[in-house]
Short mmCIF file of C-alpha atoms and ligand atoms in Angstrom, two decimals:
data_model
loop_
_atom_site.label_atom_id
_atom_site.label_comp_id
_atom_site.label_asym_id
_atom_site.label_seq_id
_atom_site.Cartn_x
_atom_site.Cartn_y
_atom_site.Cartn_z
CA MET A 1 44.71 290.44 137.22
CA LYS A 2 41.78 290.19 138.95
CA ILE A 3 41.73 292.56 142.49
CA ASP A 4 39.03 293.49 144.93
CA PHE A 5 39.85 296.98 146.60
CA HIS A 6 37.42 296.58 148.93
CA SER A 7 36.19 294.32 151.41
CA HIS A 8 35.90 293.95 154.87
CA ILE A 9 37.67 290.70 155.88
CA LEU A 10 39.91 291.14 158.35
CA PRO A 11 38.78 289.83 162.07
CA GLY A 12 37.10 291.43 164.81
CA ILE A 13 37.94 295.41 163.66
CA ASP A 14 34.78 296.72 162.32
CA ASP A 15 30.90 295.21 161.02
CA GLY A 16 33.07 292.86 158.71
CA SER A 17 34.11 289.16 159.77
CA ARG A 18 33.87 288.58 163.22
CA ASP A 19 36.27 285.86 164.03
CA ILE A 20 38.74 284.14 161.80
CA GLU A 21 37.18 281.39 160.71
CA GLU A 22 34.49 284.10 159.45
CA SER A 23 37.72 285.72 157.16
CA VAL A 24 38.88 281.98 155.94
CA GLU A 25 35.45 281.35 154.92
CA LEU A 26 35.21 284.49 153.24
CA LEU A 27 38.30 283.84 151.73
CA ASP A 28 37.90 280.79 150.66
CA TYR A 29 35.11 282.09 148.95
CA MET A 30 37.47 284.56 146.63
CA ALA A 31 40.36 281.69 146.29
CA ASP A 32 37.19 280.16 144.21
CA ASP A 33 36.43 283.54 142.52
CA HIS A 34 39.97 283.52 141.14
CA VAL A 35 40.19 286.80 143.18
CA ASP A 36 44.38 288.01 143.27
CA ILE A 37 44.62 290.47 145.61
CA VAL A 38 42.19 291.72 147.83
CA ALA A 39 42.39 295.48 149.54
CA ALA A 40 40.94 294.72 153.42
CA THR A 41 39.86 297.63 153.64
CA PRO A 42 38.03 298.28 157.36
CA HIS A 43 35.52 301.37 158.18
CA TYR A 44 37.93 303.82 159.53
CA TYR A 45 35.50 306.94 161.19
CA CYS A 46 38.16 310.04 162.46
CA GLY A 47 35.66 310.76 165.65
CA GLU A 48 36.56 307.09 167.30
CA CYS A 49 39.43 306.53 167.70
CA SER A 50 43.63 308.18 166.35
CA VAL A 51 44.43 307.02 163.14
CA ASP A 52 47.50 305.42 165.34
CA HIS A 53 45.55 303.37 167.15
CA PHE A 54 43.66 302.18 164.07
CA ILE A 55 46.63 301.39 162.35
CA GLU A 56 47.42 299.11 165.52
CA ARG A 57 44.52 297.80 166.22
CA ARG A 58 44.23 297.03 162.09
CA ASN A 59 47.67 295.52 161.89
CA ASP A 60 46.96 293.04 164.87
CA ALA A 61 43.77 291.38 163.04
CA TYR A 62 46.20 290.76 160.37
CA GLU A 63 48.48 289.31 162.51
CA ARG A 64 46.08 287.11 163.86
CA LEU A 65 45.11 285.90 160.59
CA LYS A 66 47.94 285.23 158.87
CA PRO A 67 48.72 281.64 160.40
CA HIS A 68 45.33 280.44 159.16
CA LEU A 69 46.06 281.51 155.18
CA LYS A 70 46.10 279.08 152.84
CA PRO A 71 48.09 279.59 149.62
CA HIS A 72 45.35 279.39 147.26
CA HIS A 73 43.84 282.84 149.13
CA PRO A 74 44.04 285.72 147.30
CA LYS A 75 46.90 288.30 148.69
CA ILE A 76 45.87 290.76 151.26
CA ILE A 77 46.94 293.87 150.65
CA LEU A 78 46.19 296.31 153.38
CA GLY A 79 43.81 299.76 153.33
CA ALA A 80 41.20 301.41 154.82
CA GLU A 81 37.62 302.57 154.39
CA VAL A 82 38.12 306.42 155.63
CA LEU A 83 34.60 308.05 156.08
CA TYR A 84 34.36 311.77 154.90
CA ASN A 85 35.09 314.46 157.09
CA HIS A 86 35.77 317.84 157.22
CA VAL A 87 38.46 317.52 159.82
CA LEU A 88 40.24 315.21 157.20
CA VAL A 89 41.24 318.55 155.60
CA GLY A 90 44.70 319.07 155.62
CA ASN A 91 45.17 316.22 158.33
CA GLU A 92 48.53 314.56 157.80
CA GLN A 93 47.52 311.97 159.19
CA LEU A 94 45.36 310.87 156.05
CA SER A 95 48.70 309.56 154.47
CA LYS A 96 48.49 306.96 156.98
CA LEU A 97 45.70 305.19 155.55
CA CYS A 98 46.75 304.68 152.31
CA LEU A 99 45.69 301.28 150.11
CA GLN A 100 49.47 299.24 150.82
CA GLY A 101 52.24 300.17 148.75
CA THR A 102 50.49 303.48 146.91
CA ASP A 103 49.60 307.19 148.34
CA PHE A 104 45.67 305.72 147.35
CA VAL A 105 42.83 306.27 150.02
CA MET A 106 39.22 304.87 150.05
CA LEU A 107 36.88 307.80 151.19
CA GLU A 108 34.00 306.69 151.73
CA MET A 109 31.44 309.65 150.79
CA PRO A 110 28.52 310.41 154.04
CA TYR A 111 25.06 309.10 153.51
CA ARG A 112 23.34 312.67 152.30
CA GLN A 113 23.12 315.62 149.62
CA LEU A 114 26.47 316.25 148.21
CA THR A 115 26.97 319.89 149.14
CA GLU A 116 29.38 321.78 147.45
CA ASP A 117 31.30 322.64 150.35
CA ILE A 118 31.93 318.50 150.72
CA ILE A 119 32.82 317.92 147.29
CA ASP A 120 35.37 321.53 147.93
CA ASP A 121 36.34 319.30 150.86
CA VAL A 122 37.52 316.10 148.72
CA GLU A 123 39.21 318.84 146.57
CA LYS A 124 41.26 320.08 149.16
CA ILE A 125 42.37 316.74 150.28
CA TYR A 126 43.69 315.80 147.50
CA THR A 127 45.37 318.69 146.81
CA ARG A 128 46.90 319.81 150.81
CA LEU A 129 48.02 316.28 151.47
CA ASP A 130 50.45 314.01 149.27
CA VAL A 131 47.38 311.34 148.63
CA LYS A 132 44.82 310.24 145.82
CA LEU A 133 41.51 309.34 146.83
CA LEU A 134 39.70 306.27 145.11
CA ILE A 135 35.67 306.95 146.39
CA ALA A 136 34.34 303.96 147.78
CA HIS A 137 30.94 302.48 146.48
CA ILE A 138 30.18 305.75 143.98
CA GLU A 139 26.62 304.12 143.04
CA ARG A 140 25.61 304.07 147.05
CA TYR A 141 25.43 307.90 147.21
CA LEU A 142 22.66 308.50 144.49
CA HIS A 143 20.67 306.84 147.27
CA PHE A 144 21.08 310.48 149.07
CA THR A 145 22.13 312.97 145.91
CA SER A 146 21.29 313.76 142.61
CA TYR A 147 22.83 312.50 139.33
CA LYS A 148 24.71 315.98 138.86
CA GLU A 149 26.17 316.16 142.25
CA LEU A 150 27.62 312.85 142.08
CA ALA A 151 29.19 313.96 138.96
CA GLN A 152 30.33 316.71 140.10
CA LEU A 153 32.44 314.68 142.69
CA MET A 154 33.43 312.65 140.10
CA GLY A 155 34.39 315.33 138.02
CA LEU A 156 37.37 315.63 140.01
CA ASN A 157 40.67 314.09 139.85
CA VAL A 158 39.62 311.62 141.83
CA LEU A 159 39.04 307.31 140.98
CA GLY A 160 35.89 306.21 141.25
CA GLN A 161 34.63 302.33 142.43
CA ILE A 162 31.25 300.43 142.48
CA ASN A 163 30.02 297.28 144.81
CA ALA A 164 29.93 294.10 142.51
CA LYS A 165 26.66 293.68 144.31
CA SER A 166 25.25 296.36 142.74
CA LEU A 167 24.88 294.88 139.40
CA MET A 168 22.79 292.26 140.54
CA LYS A 169 19.32 294.52 141.05
CA PHE A 170 18.05 296.45 137.88
CA SER A 171 17.75 299.75 139.03
CA THR A 172 21.18 299.77 141.13
CA ARG A 173 23.01 298.21 138.13
CA ARG A 174 21.14 301.06 135.26
CA ASN A 175 22.79 303.40 137.23
CA CYS A 176 25.90 301.44 137.19
CA LEU A 177 25.63 301.73 134.06
CA LYS A 178 25.73 305.32 133.48
CA LEU A 179 28.56 305.59 135.59
CA ILE A 180 30.76 303.49 134.07
CA LYS A 181 28.85 305.19 130.72
CA ASP A 182 30.71 308.64 131.59
CA GLY A 183 33.68 307.62 133.03
CA TYR A 184 33.60 307.46 136.43
CA VAL A 185 33.81 303.59 137.05
CA HIS A 186 37.78 302.25 137.38
CA VAL A 187 37.57 299.20 139.90
CA MET A 188 35.07 297.30 141.41
CA GLY A 189 35.00 295.54 145.02
CA THR A 190 32.84 292.90 146.88
CA ASP A 191 32.71 295.03 149.96
CA TYR A 192 32.43 291.74 151.28
CA HIS A 193 31.08 291.46 155.32
CA ARG A 194 30.14 288.59 156.75
CA ARG A 195 29.22 284.88 155.01
CA ASP A 196 25.44 285.89 155.77
CA SER A 197 25.44 288.88 154.19
CA GLY A 198 24.99 288.13 150.34
CA HIS A 199 27.73 289.92 148.67
CA ALA A 200 28.33 289.45 145.09
CA LEU A 201 31.95 288.22 143.79
CA ILE A 202 34.16 290.39 141.30
CA GLY A 203 33.05 286.91 138.81
CA GLU A 204 29.94 287.78 138.96
CA GLY A 205 30.22 291.27 138.73
CA TYR A 206 32.57 290.55 135.90
CA GLU A 207 30.01 288.17 133.70
CA ILE A 208 27.44 291.10 134.03
CA LEU A 209 29.41 293.86 132.41
CA ALA A 210 31.23 291.63 129.96
CA GLY A 211 27.54 290.71 128.80
CA LYS A 212 26.61 294.55 129.54
CA CYS A 213 29.48 296.66 127.72
CA GLY A 214 31.87 294.04 126.21
CA LYS A 215 35.12 291.98 127.38
CA ASP A 216 37.28 295.63 126.85
CA LEU A 217 35.54 296.90 130.04
CA ILE A 218 36.80 294.13 131.84
CA ARG A 219 40.14 294.90 130.33
CA TYR A 220 39.80 298.30 131.62
CA ILE A 221 39.11 297.66 135.19
CA GLU A 222 41.79 294.93 135.21
CA GLU A 223 44.49 297.75 133.98
CA ASN A 224 43.21 300.25 135.64
CA GLY A 225 43.56 298.22 139.62
CA ARG A 226 46.92 297.00 138.28
CA ASP A 227 47.85 301.54 137.51
CA ILE A 228 46.32 301.95 140.96
CA LEU A 229 49.23 299.62 142.74
CA GLU A 230 51.69 300.77 140.64
CA ASN A 231 50.63 304.14 142.36
CA ARG A 232 49.79 305.76 139.15
CA ASP A 233 49.19 309.32 139.02
CA VAL A 234 45.08 309.76 138.70
CA GLU A 235 45.27 311.64 135.72
CA ASP A 236 47.22 308.51 133.77
CA ILE A 237 45.08 305.91 134.90
CA GLY A 238 41.54 304.93 132.89
FE1 FE2 B 301 32.79 298.88 153.00
#
């Protein structure tokens, strides 16, 4: 089962799809790529609006899109890409932002060096609250922090997602392959924003990974995806 865990396909809610027409177009691309399930994960910035207001806007965007969905489109599950903030520690509102049907929250790390304090906060988030964490596009943070610091974060009881697009360029692909080898990558996403933003689809990512690492890795990624949707415990995944 092909699952895209990270996308901005809902219309007019963040810097992703601008309108229904564009959302349908992105879903058409995903259908052509034989994606079965796509997680709609609009950005959530806790300083900008309340969790309840965000959920209201997200659900409203989905309801507006719904009548335009076609039978061949992937099934959409609702979630969020939550930007880390110290105030999230112990904030029970966070559990409302879980990926539909699970206790998994997709957490986006800040685009700066990962400090001990930030890493400690991440650990506190999942130990104090009833949530499990999937860290978004883990390869991207290597532009801002060392591999050692990222490895410290990913050594926590969390799961990791990479973007298919990062497998297309030599330098970012090299980082992804190292993260995979070290066991920090569990699932993939497109992080698709807009029709003209040149994102790679899951199938393109699979092709590169199968060529570099073998088809067992694809089976591993798909199995992890199913396990997340079945809300298995983090320690039982991967
Ligand atoms: Fe994203």
